[in-house]
Amino acid sequence: MGREREAPQKPQQQQEEVVSYTVEQLVAVNPYNPDILPDLENYVNEQVSSLTYSLDANLCLLRLYQFEPERMSTQIVARILIKALMAMPAPDFGLCLFLIPERVQMEEQLKTLIVLSHYLETGRFRQFWDEVAKNRHIVEAVPGFEQAIQAYAIHLLSLTYQKVPRSMLAEAINIEGLSLDKFLEQQVSSCGWTLEKGHGQVQLIVLPSNEFNHPELKKNTADSIPLEHVTRIFPILG
């Protein structure tokens, strides 16, 4: 649940029981009330610190910024976009970006996040991690960022491949050496991965079977593959 805000109190002689509302309730009742803008900004920071996420609340804040541009915080907008990147493959980043004026998108840190989004959408993980390394000051303020992107990279690989070379996985999740060995041990024990040797003793990671990387598991219905999956497979195949 979101942070609670107390309703304004009445004079003492008329005072009734104080009612508390969650941020989500405030958004649902009166999403265009600028008075809730500070609550929504605080809620963004709470999402960051508590590793939670509310797209609806963040979209509401971006809409309010459109009506109150002088109150816009670039730092808050950047955090919203970072949380949206962490939600991939959900299309949240594009939904948020649509509500951000172009002049604001030209802010340096927001331009960087847009570039990062493009790299993720096109499966260009090496470029993505290189760009992150050059801009750690932007993303390091949001805990869980790297882990969320690593999960997305693995998700994308699993839609396309039955087996991936160790080097490809290392590039996609930006982990190498002993750290990658430990990561693989965890995945083998808890996620059903297996390891085998390929040609030239190359280590191969065998990913769990699903209807996307094993054609024989696919359904015959035309709607068996969600469109968002199809659009994200094509860049890797290219």
PDB file of C-alpha atoms in Angstrom:
ATOM      1  CA  MET A   1       0.000   0.000   0.000  1.00  0.00           C
ATOM      2  CA  GLY A   2       1.093   3.566  -0.570  1.00  0.00           C
ATOM      3  CA  ARG A   3       1.940   6.245   1.919  1.00  0.00           C
ATOM      4  CA  GLU A   4      -1.026   7.497   3.899  1.00  0.00           C
ATOM      5  CA  ARG A   5      -2.156  11.089   4.124  1.00  0.00           C
ATOM      6  CA  GLU A   6      -4.585  12.358   6.720  1.00  0.00           C
ATOM      7  CA  ALA A   7      -7.689  14.216   5.663  1.00  0.00           C
ATOM      8  CA  PRO A   8      -7.839  17.876   6.843  1.00  0.00           C
ATOM      9  CA  GLN A   9      -9.214  18.110  10.370  1.00  0.00           C
ATOM     10  CA  LYS A  10     -12.355  20.016  11.213  1.00  0.00           C
ATOM     11  CA  PRO A  11     -12.584  22.538  14.078  1.00  0.00           C
ATOM     12  CA  GLN A  12     -12.440  20.872  17.499  1.00  0.00           C
ATOM     13  CA  GLN A  13     -16.143  21.212  18.208  1.00  0.00           C
ATOM     14  CA  GLN A  14     -17.024  19.555  14.899  1.00  0.00           C
ATOM     15  CA  GLN A  15     -14.109  17.148  14.699  1.00  0.00           C
ATOM     16  CA  GLU A  16     -14.926  13.653  13.543  1.00  0.00           C
ATOM     17  CA  GLU A  17     -12.734  10.594  13.267  1.00  0.00           C
ATOM     18  CA  VAL A  18      -9.656  11.366  11.149  1.00  0.00           C
ATOM     19  CA  VAL A  19      -9.581   9.346   7.939  1.00  0.00           C
ATOM     20  CA  SER A  20      -6.348   8.253   6.286  1.00  0.00           C
ATOM     21  CA  TYR A  21      -6.027   7.693   2.568  1.00  0.00           C
ATOM     22  CA  THR A  22      -3.414   5.814   0.614  1.00  0.00           C
ATOM     23  CA  VAL A  23      -1.782   7.574  -2.316  1.00  0.00           C
ATOM     24  CA  GLU A  24      -3.570   5.201  -4.672  1.00  0.00           C
ATOM     25  CA  GLN A  25      -6.911   6.254  -3.185  1.00  0.00           C
ATOM     26  CA  LEU A  26      -6.042   9.932  -3.565  1.00  0.00           C
ATOM     27  CA  VAL A  27      -5.182   9.297  -7.217  1.00  0.00           C
ATOM     28  CA  ALA A  28      -8.424   7.403  -7.811  1.00  0.00           C
ATOM     29  CA  VAL A  29     -10.631  10.035  -6.166  1.00  0.00           C
ATOM     30  CA  ASN A  30      -9.100  13.222  -7.521  1.00  0.00           C
ATOM     31  CA  PRO A  31      -6.250  12.607  -9.996  1.00  0.00           C
ATOM     32  CA  TYR A  32      -6.177  16.207 -11.273  1.00  0.00           C
ATOM     33  CA  ASN A  33      -5.952  17.930  -7.900  1.00  0.00           C
ATOM     34  CA  PRO A  34      -2.573  19.751  -7.699  1.00  0.00           C
ATOM     35  CA  ASP A  35      -2.749  19.577  -3.893  1.00  0.00           C
ATOM     36  CA  ILE A  36      -1.708  15.905  -4.046  1.00  0.00           C
ATOM     37  CA  LEU A  37       1.413  16.689  -6.093  1.00  0.00           C
ATOM     38  CA  PRO A  38       3.775  16.721  -3.051  1.00  0.00           C
ATOM     39  CA  ASP A  39       2.335  13.410  -1.888  1.00  0.00           C
ATOM     40  CA  LEU A  40       2.975  11.877  -5.287  1.00  0.00           C
ATOM     41  CA  GLU A  41       6.547  13.175  -5.355  1.00  0.00           C
ATOM     42  CA  ASN A  42       7.191  11.709  -1.920  1.00  0.00           C
ATOM     43  CA  TYR A  43       5.626   8.474  -3.088  1.00  0.00           C
ATOM     44  CA  VAL A  44       8.119   8.237  -5.966  1.00  0.00           C
ATOM     45  CA  ASN A  45      10.939   8.432  -3.439  1.00  0.00           C
ATOM     46  CA  GLU A  46       9.213   5.824  -1.290  1.00  0.00           C
ATOM     47  CA  GLN A  47       8.965   3.499  -4.285  1.00  0.00           C
ATOM     48  CA  VAL A  48      12.711   3.899  -4.755  1.00  0.00           C
ATOM     49  CA  SER A  49      13.601   3.218  -1.117  1.00  0.00           C
ATOM     50  CA  SER A  50      11.114   0.379  -0.604  1.00  0.00           C
ATOM     51  CA  LEU A  51      11.676  -1.360  -3.972  1.00  0.00           C
ATOM     52  CA  THR A  52       7.995  -1.004  -4.841  1.00  0.00           C
ATOM     53  CA  TYR A  53       6.329   0.410  -7.943  1.00  0.00           C
ATOM     54  CA  SER A  54       3.090   2.167  -8.894  1.00  0.00           C
ATOM     55  CA  LEU A  55       2.721   3.088 -12.548  1.00  0.00           C
ATOM     56  CA  ASP A  56      -0.701   4.683 -11.993  1.00  0.00           C
ATOM     57  CA  ALA A  57       0.593   7.042  -9.315  1.00  0.00           C
ATOM     58  CA  ASN A  58       3.616   7.983 -11.417  1.00  0.00           C
ATOM     59  CA  LEU A  59       1.524   8.665 -14.515  1.00  0.00           C
ATOM     60  CA  CYS A  60      -0.786  10.816 -12.398  1.00  0.00           C
ATOM     61  CA  LEU A  61       2.193  12.862 -11.212  1.00  0.00           C
ATOM     62  CA  LEU A  62       3.450  13.369 -14.767  1.00  0.00           C
ATOM     63  CA  ARG A  63      -0.012  14.578 -15.815  1.00  0.00           C
ATOM     64  CA  LEU A  64      -0.077  17.050 -12.925  1.00  0.00           C
ATOM     65  CA  TYR A  65       3.343  18.325 -14.003  1.00  0.00           C
ATOM     66  CA  GLN A  66       1.794  19.155 -17.367  1.00  0.00           C
ATOM     67  CA  PHE A  67      -0.640  21.483 -15.595  1.00  0.00           C
ATOM     68  CA  GLU A  68       1.973  22.756 -13.135  1.00  0.00           C
ATOM     69  CA  PRO A  69       5.193  22.886 -15.221  1.00  0.00           C
ATOM     70  CA  GLU A  70       6.918  25.282 -12.843  1.00  0.00           C
ATOM     71  CA  ARG A  71       6.704  22.640 -10.106  1.00  0.00           C
ATOM     72  CA  MET A  72       8.283  19.880 -12.156  1.00  0.00           C
ATOM     73  CA  SER A  73      11.292  18.146 -10.592  1.00  0.00           C
ATOM     74  CA  THR A  74      13.693  16.690 -13.160  1.00  0.00           C
ATOM     75  CA  GLN A  75      15.116  14.401 -10.501  1.00  0.00           C
ATOM     76  CA  ILE A  76      11.670  12.960  -9.750  1.00  0.00           C
ATOM     77  CA  VAL A  77      10.945  12.540 -13.472  1.00  0.00           C
ATOM     78  CA  ALA A  78      14.264  10.720 -13.909  1.00  0.00           C
ATOM     79  CA  ARG A  79      13.421   8.356 -11.066  1.00  0.00           C
ATOM     80  CA  ILE A  80      10.029   7.641 -12.609  1.00  0.00           C
ATOM     81  CA  LEU A  81      11.703   6.769 -15.907  1.00  0.00           C
ATOM     82  CA  ILE A  82      14.282   4.549 -14.209  1.00  0.00           C
ATOM     83  CA  LYS A  83      11.521   2.649 -12.417  1.00  0.00           C
ATOM     84  CA  ALA A  84       9.735   2.312 -15.766  1.00  0.00           C
ATOM     85  CA  LEU A  85      12.891   0.840 -17.341  1.00  0.00           C
ATOM     86  CA  MET A  86      13.014  -1.652 -14.489  1.00  0.00           C
ATOM     87  CA  ALA A  87       9.468  -2.762 -15.369  1.00  0.00           C
ATOM     88  CA  MET A  88      10.406  -3.919 -18.886  1.00  0.00           C
ATOM     89  CA  PRO A  89       9.110  -5.728 -20.925  1.00  0.00           C
ATOM     90  CA  ALA A  90       6.026  -3.771 -19.832  1.00  0.00           C
ATOM     91  CA  PRO A  91       5.610  -0.661 -22.048  1.00  0.00           C
ATOM     92  CA  ASP A  92       5.704   1.696 -19.044  1.00  0.00           C
ATOM     93  CA  PHE A  93       8.667   3.774 -20.250  1.00  0.00           C
ATOM     94  CA  GLY A  94       6.848   4.828 -23.408  1.00  0.00           C
ATOM     95  CA  LEU A  95       3.674   5.632 -21.468  1.00  0.00           C
ATOM     96  CA  CYS A  96       5.629   7.883 -19.116  1.00  0.00           C
ATOM     97  CA  LEU A  97       7.660   9.512 -21.879  1.00  0.00           C
ATOM     98  CA  PHE A  98       4.467  10.463 -23.709  1.00  0.00           C
ATOM     99  CA  LEU A  99       3.532  12.709 -20.769  1.00  0.00           C
ATOM    100  CA  ILE A 100       6.913  14.444 -20.546  1.00  0.00           C
ATOM    101  CA  PRO A 101       7.283  17.635 -22.647  1.00  0.00           C
ATOM    102  CA  GLU A 102       9.950  17.491 -25.340  1.00  0.00           C
ATOM    103  CA  ARG A 103      11.877  20.374 -23.794  1.00  0.00           C
ATOM    104  CA  VAL A 104      12.161  18.382 -20.576  1.00  0.00           C
ATOM    105  CA  GLN A 105      13.227  15.275 -22.478  1.00  0.00           C
ATOM    106  CA  MET A 106      16.233  17.273 -23.673  1.00  0.00           C
ATOM    107  CA  GLU A 107      17.595  17.440 -20.119  1.00  0.00           C
ATOM    108  CA  GLU A 108      20.886  15.545 -20.103  1.00  0.00           C
ATOM    109  CA  GLN A 109      19.936  12.780 -17.684  1.00  0.00           C
ATOM    110  CA  LEU A 110      16.599  12.206 -19.389  1.00  0.00           C
ATOM    111  CA  LYS A 111      18.283  11.995 -22.802  1.00  0.00           C
ATOM    112  CA  THR A 112      20.559   9.349 -21.346  1.00  0.00           C
ATOM    113  CA  LEU A 113      17.598   7.327 -20.068  1.00  0.00           C
ATOM    114  CA  ILE A 114      15.932   7.524 -23.474  1.00  0.00           C
ATOM    115  CA  VAL A 115      19.116   6.159 -25.065  1.00  0.00           C
ATOM    116  CA  LEU A 116      19.193   3.352 -22.497  1.00  0.00           C
ATOM    117  CA  SER A 117      15.577   2.518 -23.300  1.00  0.00           C
ATOM    118  CA  HIS A 118      16.393   2.294 -27.006  1.00  0.00           C
ATOM    119  CA  TYR A 119      19.282  -0.084 -26.355  1.00  0.00           C
ATOM    120  CA  LEU A 120      17.077  -2.342 -24.233  1.00  0.00           C
ATOM    121  CA  GLU A 121      14.233  -2.378 -26.737  1.00  0.00           C
ATOM    122  CA  THR A 122      16.630  -3.418 -29.513  1.00  0.00           C
ATOM    123  CA  GLY A 123      18.492  -6.003 -27.445  1.00  0.00           C
ATOM    124  CA  ARG A 124      21.818  -4.121 -27.620  1.00  0.00           C
ATOM    125  CA  PHE A 125      22.992  -5.053 -24.154  1.00  0.00           C
ATOM    126  CA  ARG A 126      26.698  -4.322 -24.627  1.00  0.00           C
ATOM    127  CA  GLN A 127      25.909  -0.736 -25.604  1.00  0.00           C
ATOM    128  CA  PHE A 128      23.409  -0.516 -22.765  1.00  0.00           C
ATOM    129  CA  TRP A 129      25.875  -1.541 -20.057  1.00  0.00           C
ATOM    130  CA  ASP A 130      28.609   0.670 -21.546  1.00  0.00           C
ATOM    131  CA  GLU A 131      26.242   3.630 -21.350  1.00  0.00           C
ATOM    132  CA  VAL A 132      25.257   2.722 -17.775  1.00  0.00           C
ATOM    133  CA  ALA A 133      28.948   2.613 -16.793  1.00  0.00           C
ATOM    134  CA  LYS A 134      29.374   6.167 -18.070  1.00  0.00           C
ATOM    135  CA  ASN A 135      26.273   7.413 -16.234  1.00  0.00           C
ATOM    136  CA  ARG A 136      26.208   5.560 -12.940  1.00  0.00           C
ATOM    137  CA  HIS A 137      25.359   8.769 -11.105  1.00  0.00           C
ATOM    138  CA  ILE A 138      21.942   8.675 -12.782  1.00  0.00           C
ATOM    139  CA  VAL A 139      20.895   5.089 -12.041  1.00  0.00           C
ATOM    140  CA  GLU A 140      22.758   4.242  -8.840  1.00  0.00           C
ATOM    141  CA  ALA A 141      20.263   6.238  -6.766  1.00  0.00           C
ATOM    142  CA  VAL A 142      17.588   3.602  -7.536  1.00  0.00           C
ATOM    143  CA  PRO A 143      18.260   0.266  -5.777  1.00  0.00           C
ATOM    144  CA  GLY A 144      17.607  -2.891  -7.760  1.00  0.00           C
ATOM    145  CA  PHE A 145      18.185  -1.306 -11.165  1.00  0.00           C
ATOM    146  CA  GLU A 146      20.875  -3.693 -12.403  1.00  0.00           C
ATOM    147  CA  GLN A 147      19.045  -6.770 -11.093  1.00  0.00           C
ATOM    148  CA  ALA A 148      15.833  -5.734 -12.839  1.00  0.00           C
ATOM    149  CA  ILE A 149      17.621  -5.218 -16.158  1.00  0.00           C
ATOM    150  CA  GLN A 150      19.445  -8.522 -15.794  1.00  0.00           C
ATOM    151  CA  ALA A 151      16.094 -10.248 -15.295  1.00  0.00           C
ATOM    152  CA  TYR A 152      14.762  -8.543 -18.426  1.00  0.00           C
ATOM    153  CA  ALA A 153      17.833  -9.601 -20.436  1.00  0.00           C
ATOM    154  CA  ILE A 154      17.380 -13.217 -19.347  1.00  0.00           C
ATOM    155  CA  HIS A 155      13.681 -13.009 -20.201  1.00  0.00           C
ATOM    156  CA  LEU A 156      14.522 -11.757 -23.683  1.00  0.00           C
ATOM    157  CA  LEU A 157      17.129 -14.444 -24.278  1.00  0.00           C
ATOM    158  CA  SER A 158      14.708 -17.149 -23.135  1.00  0.00           C
ATOM    159  CA  LEU A 159      12.161 -16.053 -25.737  1.00  0.00           C
ATOM    160  CA  THR A 160      14.646 -16.687 -28.520  1.00  0.00           C
ATOM    161  CA  TYR A 161      17.197 -19.312 -27.543  1.00  0.00           C
ATOM    162  CA  GLN A 162      17.213 -22.824 -26.143  1.00  0.00           C
ATOM    163  CA  LYS A 163      20.931 -22.594 -25.404  1.00  0.00           C
ATOM    164  CA  VAL A 164      23.186 -19.574 -25.102  1.00  0.00           C
ATOM    165  CA  PRO A 165      26.991 -19.449 -24.951  1.00  0.00           C
ATOM    166  CA  ARG A 166      28.452 -18.250 -21.679  1.00  0.00           C
ATOM    167  CA  SER A 167      29.907 -15.204 -23.451  1.00  0.00           C
ATOM    168  CA  MET A 168      26.487 -14.126 -24.751  1.00  0.00           C
ATOM    169  CA  LEU A 169      24.918 -14.388 -21.301  1.00  0.00           C
ATOM    170  CA  ALA A 170      27.862 -12.536 -19.752  1.00  0.00           C
ATOM    171  CA  GLU A 171      27.395  -9.662 -22.188  1.00  0.00           C
ATOM    172  CA  ALA A 172      23.625  -9.528 -21.696  1.00  0.00           C
ATOM    173  CA  ILE A 173      23.700  -9.389 -17.894  1.00  0.00           C
ATOM    174  CA  ASN A 174      27.086  -7.687 -17.479  1.00  0.00           C
ATOM    175  CA  ILE A 175      28.558 -10.337 -15.180  1.00  0.00           C
ATOM    176  CA  GLU A 176      31.833 -12.163 -15.772  1.00  0.00           C
ATOM    177  CA  GLY A 177      34.364 -14.469 -14.140  1.00  0.00           C
ATOM    178  CA  LEU A 178      33.784 -15.851 -10.657  1.00  0.00           C
ATOM    179  CA  SER A 179      30.715 -13.657 -10.211  1.00  0.00           C
ATOM    180  CA  LEU A 180      29.146 -15.305 -13.257  1.00  0.00           C
ATOM    181  CA  ASP A 181      30.083 -18.762 -11.927  1.00  0.00           C
ATOM    182  CA  LYS A 182      28.253 -18.004  -8.688  1.00  0.00           C
ATOM    183  CA  PHE A 183      25.270 -16.589 -10.579  1.00  0.00           C
ATOM    184  CA  LEU A 184      25.048 -19.732 -12.733  1.00  0.00           C
ATOM    185  CA  GLU A 185      25.180 -21.954  -9.659  1.00  0.00           C
ATOM    186  CA  GLN A 186      22.198 -20.104  -8.238  1.00  0.00           C
ATOM    187  CA  GLN A 187      20.241 -20.387 -11.489  1.00  0.00           C
ATOM    188  CA  VAL A 188      21.003 -24.102 -11.823  1.00  0.00           C
ATOM    189  CA  SER A 189      19.819 -24.805  -8.279  1.00  0.00           C
ATOM    190  CA  SER A 190      16.725 -22.606  -8.272  1.00  0.00           C
ATOM    191  CA  CYS A 191      15.588 -21.864 -11.834  1.00  0.00           C
ATOM    192  CA  GLY A 192      16.062 -25.107 -13.744  1.00  0.00           C
ATOM    193  CA  TRP A 193      19.071 -24.068 -15.815  1.00  0.00           C
ATOM    194  CA  THR A 194      21.603 -26.690 -16.891  1.00  0.00           C
ATOM    195  CA  LEU A 195      25.159 -26.379 -18.176  1.00  0.00           C
ATOM    196  CA  GLU A 196      26.838 -28.334 -20.943  1.00  0.00           C
ATOM    197  CA  LYS A 197      29.912 -28.207 -23.169  1.00  0.00           C
ATOM    198  CA  GLY A 198      29.557 -27.144 -26.795  1.00  0.00           C
ATOM    199  CA  HIS A 199      32.039 -27.195 -29.661  1.00  0.00           C
ATOM    200  CA  GLY A 200      35.527 -26.213 -28.594  1.00  0.00           C
ATOM    201  CA  GLN A 201      34.623 -26.772 -24.938  1.00  0.00           C
ATOM    202  CA  VAL A 202      32.511 -23.615 -24.969  1.00  0.00           C
ATOM    203  CA  GLN A 203      30.195 -23.584 -21.973  1.00  0.00           C
ATOM    204  CA  LEU A 204      26.529 -23.509 -22.987  1.00  0.00           C
ATOM    205  CA  ILE A 205      23.654 -22.509 -20.738  1.00  0.00           C
ATOM    206  CA  VAL A 206      20.509 -24.538 -21.413  1.00  0.00           C
ATOM    207  CA  LEU A 207      17.492 -22.394 -20.604  1.00  0.00           C
ATOM    208  CA  PRO A 208      14.168 -23.831 -19.422  1.00  0.00           C
ATOM    209  CA  SER A 209      11.798 -24.825 -22.199  1.00  0.00           C
ATOM    210  CA  ASN A 210       8.922 -22.529 -23.080  1.00  0.00           C
ATOM    211  CA  GLU A 211       6.585 -22.093 -26.022  1.00  0.00           C
ATOM    212  CA  PHE A 212       8.823 -19.433 -27.557  1.00  0.00           C
ATOM    213  CA  ASN A 213      12.218 -21.164 -27.557  1.00  0.00           C
ATOM    214  CA  HIS A 214      10.775 -24.634 -28.250  1.00  0.00           C
ATOM    215  CA  PRO A 215       8.459 -24.474 -31.301  1.00  0.00           C
ATOM    216  CA  GLU A 216       6.869 -27.839 -30.512  1.00  0.00           C
ATOM    217  CA  LEU A 217       5.425 -26.327 -27.340  1.00  0.00           C
ATOM    218  CA  LYS A 218       3.726 -23.487 -29.167  1.00  0.00           C
ATOM    219  CA  LYS A 219      -0.031 -23.375 -29.292  1.00  0.00           C
ATOM    220  CA  ASN A 220      -1.822 -23.516 -32.597  1.00  0.00           C
ATOM    221  CA  THR A 221      -4.005 -20.523 -31.875  1.00  0.00           C
ATOM    222  CA  ALA A 222      -3.168 -17.308 -33.693  1.00  0.00           C
ATOM    223  CA  ASP A 223      -2.978 -15.354 -30.456  1.00  0.00           C
ATOM    224  CA  SER A 224      -0.525 -17.678 -28.733  1.00  0.00           C
ATOM    225  CA  ILE A 225       2.320 -15.130 -28.787  1.00  0.00           C
ATOM    226  CA  PRO A 226       1.567 -11.712 -27.315  1.00  0.00           C
ATOM    227  CA  LEU A 227       2.421  -8.866 -29.669  1.00  0.00           C
ATOM    228  CA  GLU A 228       4.822  -7.319 -27.153  1.00  0.00           C
ATOM    229  CA  HIS A 229       6.874 -10.511 -27.240  1.00  0.00           C
ATOM    230  CA  VAL A 230       6.997 -10.586 -31.012  1.00  0.00           C
ATOM    231  CA  THR A 231       8.152  -6.981 -31.279  1.00  0.00           C
ATOM    232  CA  ARG A 232      10.947  -7.636 -28.800  1.00  0.00           C
ATOM    233  CA  ILE A 233      12.155 -10.844 -30.462  1.00  0.00           C
ATOM    234  CA  PHE A 234      12.739  -9.253 -33.868  1.00  0.00           C
ATOM    235  CA  PRO A 235      15.577  -6.904 -32.806  1.00  0.00           C
ATOM    236  CA  ILE A 236      17.615  -9.817 -31.402  1.00  0.00           C
ATOM    237  CA  LEU A 237      17.021 -11.923 -34.508  1.00  0.00           C
ATOM    238  CA  GLY A 238      18.298  -9.011 -36.577  1.00  0.00           C
TER     239      GLY A 238
END
